[in-house]
mmCIF file of C-alpha atoms in Angstrom:
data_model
loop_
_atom_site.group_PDB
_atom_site.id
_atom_site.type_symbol
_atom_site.label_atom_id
_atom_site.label_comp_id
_atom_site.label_asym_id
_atom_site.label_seq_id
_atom_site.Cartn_x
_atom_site.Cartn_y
_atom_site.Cartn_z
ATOM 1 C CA UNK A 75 -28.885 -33.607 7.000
ATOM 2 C CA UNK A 76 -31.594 -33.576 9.213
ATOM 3 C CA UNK A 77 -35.021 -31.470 8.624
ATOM 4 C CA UNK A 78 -37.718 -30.878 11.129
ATOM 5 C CA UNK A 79 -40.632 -28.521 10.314
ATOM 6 C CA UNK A 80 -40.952 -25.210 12.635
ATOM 7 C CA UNK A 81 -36.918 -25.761 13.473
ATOM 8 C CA UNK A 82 -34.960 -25.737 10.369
ATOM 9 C CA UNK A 83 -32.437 -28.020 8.678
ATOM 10 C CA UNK A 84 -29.145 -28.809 9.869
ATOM 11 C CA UNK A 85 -26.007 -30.352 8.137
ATOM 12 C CA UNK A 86 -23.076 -32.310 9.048
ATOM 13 C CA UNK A 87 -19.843 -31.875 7.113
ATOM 14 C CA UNK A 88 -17.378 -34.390 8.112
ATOM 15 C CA UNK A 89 -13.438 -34.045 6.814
ATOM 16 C CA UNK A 90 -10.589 -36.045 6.712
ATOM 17 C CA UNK A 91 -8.189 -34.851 8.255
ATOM 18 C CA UNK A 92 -5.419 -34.167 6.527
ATOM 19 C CA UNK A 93 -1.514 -33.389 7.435
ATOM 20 C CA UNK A 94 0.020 -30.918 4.554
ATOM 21 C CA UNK A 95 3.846 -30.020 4.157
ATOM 22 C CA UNK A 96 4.589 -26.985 2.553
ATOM 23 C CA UNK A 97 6.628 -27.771 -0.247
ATOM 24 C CA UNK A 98 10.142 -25.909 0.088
ATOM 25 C CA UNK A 99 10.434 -22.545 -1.359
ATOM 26 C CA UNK A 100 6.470 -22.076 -0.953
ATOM 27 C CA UNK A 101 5.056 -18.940 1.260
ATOM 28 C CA UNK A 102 9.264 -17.892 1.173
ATOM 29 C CA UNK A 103 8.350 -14.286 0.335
ATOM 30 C CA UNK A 104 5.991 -13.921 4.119
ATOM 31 C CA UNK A 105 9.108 -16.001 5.804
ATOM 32 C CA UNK A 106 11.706 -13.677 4.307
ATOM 33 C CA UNK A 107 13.326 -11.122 5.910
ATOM 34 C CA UNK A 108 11.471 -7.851 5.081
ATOM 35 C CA UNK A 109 13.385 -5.489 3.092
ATOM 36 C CA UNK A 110 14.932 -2.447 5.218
ATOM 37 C CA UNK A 111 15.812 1.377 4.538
ATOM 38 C CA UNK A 112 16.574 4.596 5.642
ATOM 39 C CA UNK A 113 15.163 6.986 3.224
ATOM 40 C CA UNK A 114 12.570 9.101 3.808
ATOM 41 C CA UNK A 115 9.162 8.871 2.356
ATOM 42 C CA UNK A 116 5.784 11.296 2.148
ATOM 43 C CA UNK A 117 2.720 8.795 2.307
ATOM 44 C CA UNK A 118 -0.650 10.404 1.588
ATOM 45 C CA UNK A 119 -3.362 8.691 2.598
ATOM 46 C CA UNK A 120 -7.215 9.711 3.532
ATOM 47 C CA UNK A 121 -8.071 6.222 5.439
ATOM 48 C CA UNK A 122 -6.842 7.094 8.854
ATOM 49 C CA UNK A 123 -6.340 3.675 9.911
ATOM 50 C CA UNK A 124 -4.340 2.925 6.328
ATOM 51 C CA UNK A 125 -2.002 5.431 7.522
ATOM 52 C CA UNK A 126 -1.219 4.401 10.970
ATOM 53 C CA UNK A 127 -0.822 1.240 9.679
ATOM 54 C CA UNK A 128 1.783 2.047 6.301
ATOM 55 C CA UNK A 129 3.668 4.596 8.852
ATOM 56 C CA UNK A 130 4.180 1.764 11.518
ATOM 57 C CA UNK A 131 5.412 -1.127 8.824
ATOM 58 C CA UNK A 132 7.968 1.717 7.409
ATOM 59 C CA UNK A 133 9.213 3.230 10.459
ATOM 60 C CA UNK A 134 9.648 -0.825 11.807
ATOM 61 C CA UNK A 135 11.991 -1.319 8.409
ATOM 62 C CA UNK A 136 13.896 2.040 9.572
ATOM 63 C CA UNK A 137 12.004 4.315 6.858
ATOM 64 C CA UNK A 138 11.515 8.307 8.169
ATOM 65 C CA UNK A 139 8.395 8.887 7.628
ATOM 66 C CA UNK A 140 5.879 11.614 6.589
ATOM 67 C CA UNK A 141 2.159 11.662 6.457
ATOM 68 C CA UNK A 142 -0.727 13.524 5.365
ATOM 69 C CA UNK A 143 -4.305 12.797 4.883
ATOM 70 C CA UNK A 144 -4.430 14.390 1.225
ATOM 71 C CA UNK A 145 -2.597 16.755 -1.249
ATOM 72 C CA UNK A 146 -3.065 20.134 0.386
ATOM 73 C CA UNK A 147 -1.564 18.753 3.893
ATOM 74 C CA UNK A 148 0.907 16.720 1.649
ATOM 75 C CA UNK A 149 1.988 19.747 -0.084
ATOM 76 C CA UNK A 150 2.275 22.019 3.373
ATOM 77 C CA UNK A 151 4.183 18.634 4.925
ATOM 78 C CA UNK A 152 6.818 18.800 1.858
ATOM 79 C CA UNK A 153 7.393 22.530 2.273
ATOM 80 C CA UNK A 154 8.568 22.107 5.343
ATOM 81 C CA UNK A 155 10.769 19.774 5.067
ATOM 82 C CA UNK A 156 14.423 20.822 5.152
ATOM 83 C CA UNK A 157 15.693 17.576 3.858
ATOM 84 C CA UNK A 158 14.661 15.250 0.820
ATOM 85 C CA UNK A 159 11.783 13.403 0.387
ATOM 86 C CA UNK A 160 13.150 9.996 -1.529
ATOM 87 C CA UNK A 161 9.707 8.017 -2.131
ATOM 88 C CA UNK A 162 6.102 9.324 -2.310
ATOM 89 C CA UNK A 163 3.462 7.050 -1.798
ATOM 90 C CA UNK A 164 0.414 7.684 -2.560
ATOM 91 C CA UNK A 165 -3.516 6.597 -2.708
ATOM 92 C CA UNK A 166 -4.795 7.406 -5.904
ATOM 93 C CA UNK A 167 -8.628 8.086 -5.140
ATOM 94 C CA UNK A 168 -7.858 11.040 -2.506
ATOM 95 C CA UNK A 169 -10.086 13.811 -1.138
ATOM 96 C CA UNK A 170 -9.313 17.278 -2.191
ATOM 97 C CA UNK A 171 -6.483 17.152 -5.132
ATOM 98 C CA UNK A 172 -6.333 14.147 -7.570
ATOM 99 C CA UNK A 173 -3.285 12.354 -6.878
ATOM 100 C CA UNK A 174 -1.735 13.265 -10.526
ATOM 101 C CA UNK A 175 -1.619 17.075 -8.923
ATOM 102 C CA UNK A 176 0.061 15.934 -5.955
ATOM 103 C CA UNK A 177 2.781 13.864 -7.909
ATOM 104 C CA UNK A 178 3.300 17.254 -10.110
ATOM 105 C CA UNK A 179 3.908 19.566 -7.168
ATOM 106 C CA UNK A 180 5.938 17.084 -5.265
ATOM 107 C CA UNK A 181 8.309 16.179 -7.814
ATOM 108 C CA UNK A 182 8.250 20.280 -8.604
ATOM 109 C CA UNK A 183 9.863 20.403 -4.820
ATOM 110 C CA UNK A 184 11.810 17.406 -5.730
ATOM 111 C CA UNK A 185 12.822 16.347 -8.567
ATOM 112 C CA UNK A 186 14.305 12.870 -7.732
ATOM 113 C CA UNK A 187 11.287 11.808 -5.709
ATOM 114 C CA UNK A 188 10.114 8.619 -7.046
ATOM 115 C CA UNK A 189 6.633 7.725 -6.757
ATOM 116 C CA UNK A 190 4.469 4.416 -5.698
ATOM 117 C CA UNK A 191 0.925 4.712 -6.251
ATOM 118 C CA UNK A 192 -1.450 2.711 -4.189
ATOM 119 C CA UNK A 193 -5.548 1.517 -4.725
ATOM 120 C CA UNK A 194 -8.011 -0.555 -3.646
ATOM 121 C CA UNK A 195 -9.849 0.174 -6.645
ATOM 122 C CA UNK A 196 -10.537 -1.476 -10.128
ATOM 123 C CA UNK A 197 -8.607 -0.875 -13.013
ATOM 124 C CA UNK A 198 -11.770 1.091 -14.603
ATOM 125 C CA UNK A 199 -11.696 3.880 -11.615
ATOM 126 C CA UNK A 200 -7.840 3.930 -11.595
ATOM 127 C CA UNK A 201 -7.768 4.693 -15.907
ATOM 128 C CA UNK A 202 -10.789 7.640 -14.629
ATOM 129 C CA UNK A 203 -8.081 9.082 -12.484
ATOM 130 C CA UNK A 204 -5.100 8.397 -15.559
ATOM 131 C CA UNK A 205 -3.539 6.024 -13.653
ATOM 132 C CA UNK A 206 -2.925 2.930 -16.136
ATOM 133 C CA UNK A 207 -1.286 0.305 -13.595
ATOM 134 C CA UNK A 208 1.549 -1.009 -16.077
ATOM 135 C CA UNK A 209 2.819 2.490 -16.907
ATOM 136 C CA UNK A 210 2.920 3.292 -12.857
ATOM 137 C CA UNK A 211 4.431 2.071 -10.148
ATOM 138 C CA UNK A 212 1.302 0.094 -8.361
ATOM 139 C CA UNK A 213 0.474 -1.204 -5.723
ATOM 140 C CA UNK A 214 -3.026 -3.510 -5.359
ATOM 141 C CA UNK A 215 -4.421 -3.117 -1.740
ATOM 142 C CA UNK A 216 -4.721 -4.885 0.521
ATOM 143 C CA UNK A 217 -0.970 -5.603 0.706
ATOM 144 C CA UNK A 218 1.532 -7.969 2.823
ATOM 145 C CA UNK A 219 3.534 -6.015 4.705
ATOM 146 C CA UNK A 220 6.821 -7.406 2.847
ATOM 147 C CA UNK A 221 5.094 -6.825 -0.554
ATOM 148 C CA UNK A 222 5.135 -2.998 0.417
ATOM 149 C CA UNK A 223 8.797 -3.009 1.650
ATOM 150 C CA UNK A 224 9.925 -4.974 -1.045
ATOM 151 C CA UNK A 225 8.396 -2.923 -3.831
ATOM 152 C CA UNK A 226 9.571 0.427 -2.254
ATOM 153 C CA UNK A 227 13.197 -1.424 -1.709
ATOM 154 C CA UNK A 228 12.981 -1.990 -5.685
ATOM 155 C CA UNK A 229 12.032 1.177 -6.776
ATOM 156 C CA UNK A 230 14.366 3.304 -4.766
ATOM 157 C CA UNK A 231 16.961 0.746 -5.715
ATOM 158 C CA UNK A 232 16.776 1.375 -9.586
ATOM 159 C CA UNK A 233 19.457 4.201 -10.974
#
Protein backbone atom coordinates (compact mmCIF):
# COMPACT_ATOMS: atom_id res chain seq x y z
CA UNK A 1 0.00 0.00 0.00
CA UNK A 2 1.36 3.18 -0.51
CA UNK A 3 -0.30 6.64 0.83
CA UNK A 4 0.71 10.10 -0.12
CA UNK A 5 -1.35 13.11 1.07
CA UNK A 6 -3.12 15.32 -1.83
CA UNK A 7 -2.77 11.94 -4.22
CA UNK A 8 -4.50 9.10 -2.66
CA UNK A 9 -3.63 5.54 -1.67
CA UNK A 10 -2.82 2.85 -3.91
CA UNK A 11 -2.69 -1.03 -3.45
CA UNK A 12 -0.94 -3.88 -4.86
CA UNK A 13 -2.65 -7.27 -5.00
CA UNK A 14 -0.30 -9.87 -6.06
CA UNK A 15 -1.73 -13.67 -7.01
CA UNK A 16 -0.40 -16.84 -7.56
CA UNK A 17 -1.04 -17.97 -10.36
CA UNK A 18 -2.81 -20.79 -10.53
CA UNK A 19 -3.58 -23.61 -13.39
CA UNK A 20 -7.29 -25.19 -12.69
CA UNK A 21 -8.76 -28.38 -14.50
CA UNK A 22 -12.26 -28.62 -14.66
CA UNK A 23 -13.15 -31.68 -13.09
CA UNK A 24 -15.08 -34.01 -15.69
CA UNK A 25 -18.74 -33.69 -15.88
CA UNK A 26 -18.44 -29.94 -14.49
CA UNK A 27 -19.96 -26.87 -16.73
CA UNK A 28 -21.47 -30.22 -19.03
CA UNK A 29 -24.89 -28.55 -19.22
CA UNK A 30 -23.13 -24.99 -21.28
CA UNK A 31 -20.93 -27.77 -23.36
CA UNK A 32 -24.00 -29.82 -24.22
CA UNK A 33 -25.70 -29.81 -27.20
CA UNK A 34 -28.70 -27.43 -26.83
CA UNK A 35 -31.95 -29.05 -26.98
CA UNK A 36 -33.81 -28.62 -30.52
CA UNK A 37 -37.59 -28.39 -31.76
CA UNK A 38 -39.99 -27.59 -34.17
CA UNK A 39 -43.02 -26.47 -32.42
CA UNK A 40 -44.26 -23.30 -32.42
CA UNK A 41 -44.29 -20.94 -29.55
CA UNK A 42 -46.06 -17.29 -28.66
CA UNK A 43 -43.40 -15.38 -26.44
CA UNK A 44 -44.70 -12.18 -24.84
CA UNK A 45 -42.37 -10.01 -23.75
CA UNK A 46 -42.32 -5.97 -23.04
CA UNK A 47 -38.27 -5.67 -22.92
CA UNK A 48 -37.60 -5.20 -26.56
CA UNK A 49 -34.18 -6.37 -26.42
CA UNK A 50 -35.46 -9.67 -24.21
CA UNK A 51 -37.40 -10.45 -27.18
CA UNK A 52 -34.99 -10.21 -29.96
CA UNK A 53 -32.88 -12.06 -27.97
CA UNK A 54 -35.51 -15.30 -26.78
CA UNK A 55 -36.79 -15.18 -30.64
CA UNK A 56 -33.14 -15.57 -32.01
CA UNK A 57 -32.03 -18.58 -29.38
CA UNK A 58 -35.52 -20.39 -30.48
CA UNK A 59 -35.57 -19.86 -34.06
CA UNK A 60 -31.46 -21.07 -33.90
CA UNK A 61 -32.92 -24.52 -32.10
CA UNK A 62 -35.56 -24.66 -35.14
CA UNK A 63 -38.57 -23.26 -32.88
CA UNK A 64 -41.38 -21.05 -35.14
CA UNK A 65 -41.74 -18.34 -33.43
CA UNK A 66 -44.27 -15.64 -32.39
CA UNK A 67 -43.89 -12.43 -30.54
CA UNK A 68 -45.65 -9.71 -28.96
CA UNK A 69 -44.77 -7.01 -26.62
CA UNK A 70 -47.86 -7.72 -24.19
CA UNK A 71 -51.32 -9.45 -23.92
CA UNK A 72 -53.45 -7.33 -26.23
CA UNK A 73 -50.80 -7.81 -29.26
CA UNK A 74 -50.40 -11.45 -27.90
CA UNK A 75 -53.99 -12.03 -28.10
CA UNK A 76 -54.40 -10.27 -31.84
CA UNK A 77 -50.97 -12.47 -32.77
CA UNK A 78 -52.89 -15.84 -31.61
CA UNK A 79 -56.03 -14.97 -33.56
CA UNK A 80 -54.38 -15.00 -36.43
CA UNK A 81 -52.76 -17.78 -36.41
CA UNK A 82 -54.11 -20.59 -38.59
CA UNK A 83 -52.05 -23.23 -36.98
CA UNK A 84 -51.30 -24.21 -33.22
CA UNK A 85 -49.51 -22.47 -30.84
CA UNK A 86 -47.61 -25.47 -28.72
CA UNK A 87 -45.71 -23.34 -25.90
CA UNK A 88 -46.47 -19.84 -24.52
CA UNK A 89 -43.89 -18.10 -22.86
CA UNK A 90 -44.40 -15.52 -21.03
CA UNK A 91 -43.01 -12.50 -18.66
CA UNK A 92 -45.04 -12.30 -15.77
CA UNK A 93 -44.78 -8.46 -14.82
CA UNK A 94 -46.23 -7.20 -18.36
CA UNK A 95 -47.72 -3.85 -19.40
CA UNK A 96 -51.34 -3.77 -20.17
CA UNK A 97 -52.98 -7.36 -19.10
CA UNK A 98 -51.51 -9.36 -16.13
CA UNK A 99 -50.02 -12.35 -17.49
CA UNK A 100 -52.73 -14.74 -15.61
CA UNK A 101 -55.32 -13.01 -18.33
CA UNK A 102 -53.16 -13.76 -21.10
CA UNK A 103 -52.62 -17.52 -20.07
CA UNK A 104 -56.68 -17.67 -19.77
CA UNK A 105 -57.40 -16.36 -23.25
CA UNK A 106 -54.61 -18.25 -24.85
CA UNK A 107 -55.32 -21.54 -23.60
CA UNK A 108 -59.27 -20.44 -24.41
CA UNK A 109 -57.82 -20.41 -28.26
CA UNK A 110 -55.88 -23.42 -27.37
CA UNK A 111 -56.41 -25.69 -25.19
CA UNK A 112 -53.18 -27.82 -25.31
CA UNK A 113 -50.91 -24.79 -25.13
CA UNK A 114 -48.59 -25.30 -22.35
CA UNK A 115 -47.22 -22.46 -20.62
CA UNK A 116 -43.55 -21.27 -19.25
CA UNK A 117 -43.60 -18.29 -17.24
CA UNK A 118 -40.58 -16.12 -17.05
CA UNK A 119 -39.25 -13.14 -14.25
CA UNK A 120 -36.61 -11.27 -13.21
CA UNK A 121 -38.41 -10.53 -10.19
CA UNK A 122 -38.50 -11.75 -6.47
CA UNK A 123 -40.63 -14.29 -5.28
CA UNK A 124 -42.68 -11.48 -3.21
CA UNK A 125 -43.73 -9.54 -6.65
CA UNK A 126 -44.27 -12.87 -8.51
CA UNK A 127 -46.96 -14.27 -5.35
CA UNK A 128 -48.54 -10.20 -6.00
CA UNK A 129 -49.16 -11.30 -9.53
CA UNK A 130 -50.39 -15.25 -8.22
CA UNK A 131 -47.63 -16.69 -9.64
CA UNK A 132 -46.16 -19.14 -6.82
CA UNK A 133 -42.90 -20.50 -8.70
CA UNK A 134 -43.28 -24.31 -7.58
CA UNK A 135 -46.89 -24.57 -8.77
CA UNK A 136 -45.71 -22.91 -12.36
CA UNK A 137 -43.58 -23.63 -14.81
CA UNK A 138 -40.60 -20.90 -14.06
CA UNK A 139 -38.12 -19.64 -15.32
CA UNK A 140 -35.48 -17.21 -13.13
CA UNK A 141 -33.95 -14.54 -15.52
CA UNK A 142 -31.30 -14.03 -16.56
CA UNK A 143 -31.08 -17.46 -18.23
CA UNK A 144 -28.35 -19.64 -20.26
CA UNK A 145 -29.44 -20.05 -23.43
CA UNK A 146 -29.53 -24.05 -22.99
CA UNK A 147 -31.40 -23.60 -19.65
CA UNK A 148 -34.29 -22.03 -21.82
CA UNK A 149 -34.19 -24.77 -24.54
CA UNK A 150 -33.88 -27.39 -22.20
CA UNK A 151 -36.78 -26.40 -19.98
CA UNK A 152 -39.12 -25.75 -23.01
CA UNK A 153 -37.72 -29.32 -24.50
CA UNK A 154 -39.06 -30.77 -20.99
CA UNK A 155 -42.21 -29.31 -20.80
CA UNK A 156 -43.44 -29.91 -24.29
CA UNK A 157 -41.99 -33.35 -23.84
CA UNK A 158 -44.32 -34.41 -20.86
CA UNK A 159 -47.80 -36.33 -22.03
Amino acid sequence: MESRIGSGTSFHLYFPVAVVRPEEGQHADLMAEPARGTETILVVEDEQSVRSLTRLILEKAGYRVLVASDGLEALRVAAEIKSSIHLLLTDVVLPRMSSSEIVEQIKALFPGVRVLYMSGYTDDVLLRHKIKTGQVNFLQKPFEPNALLAKIREILDRS
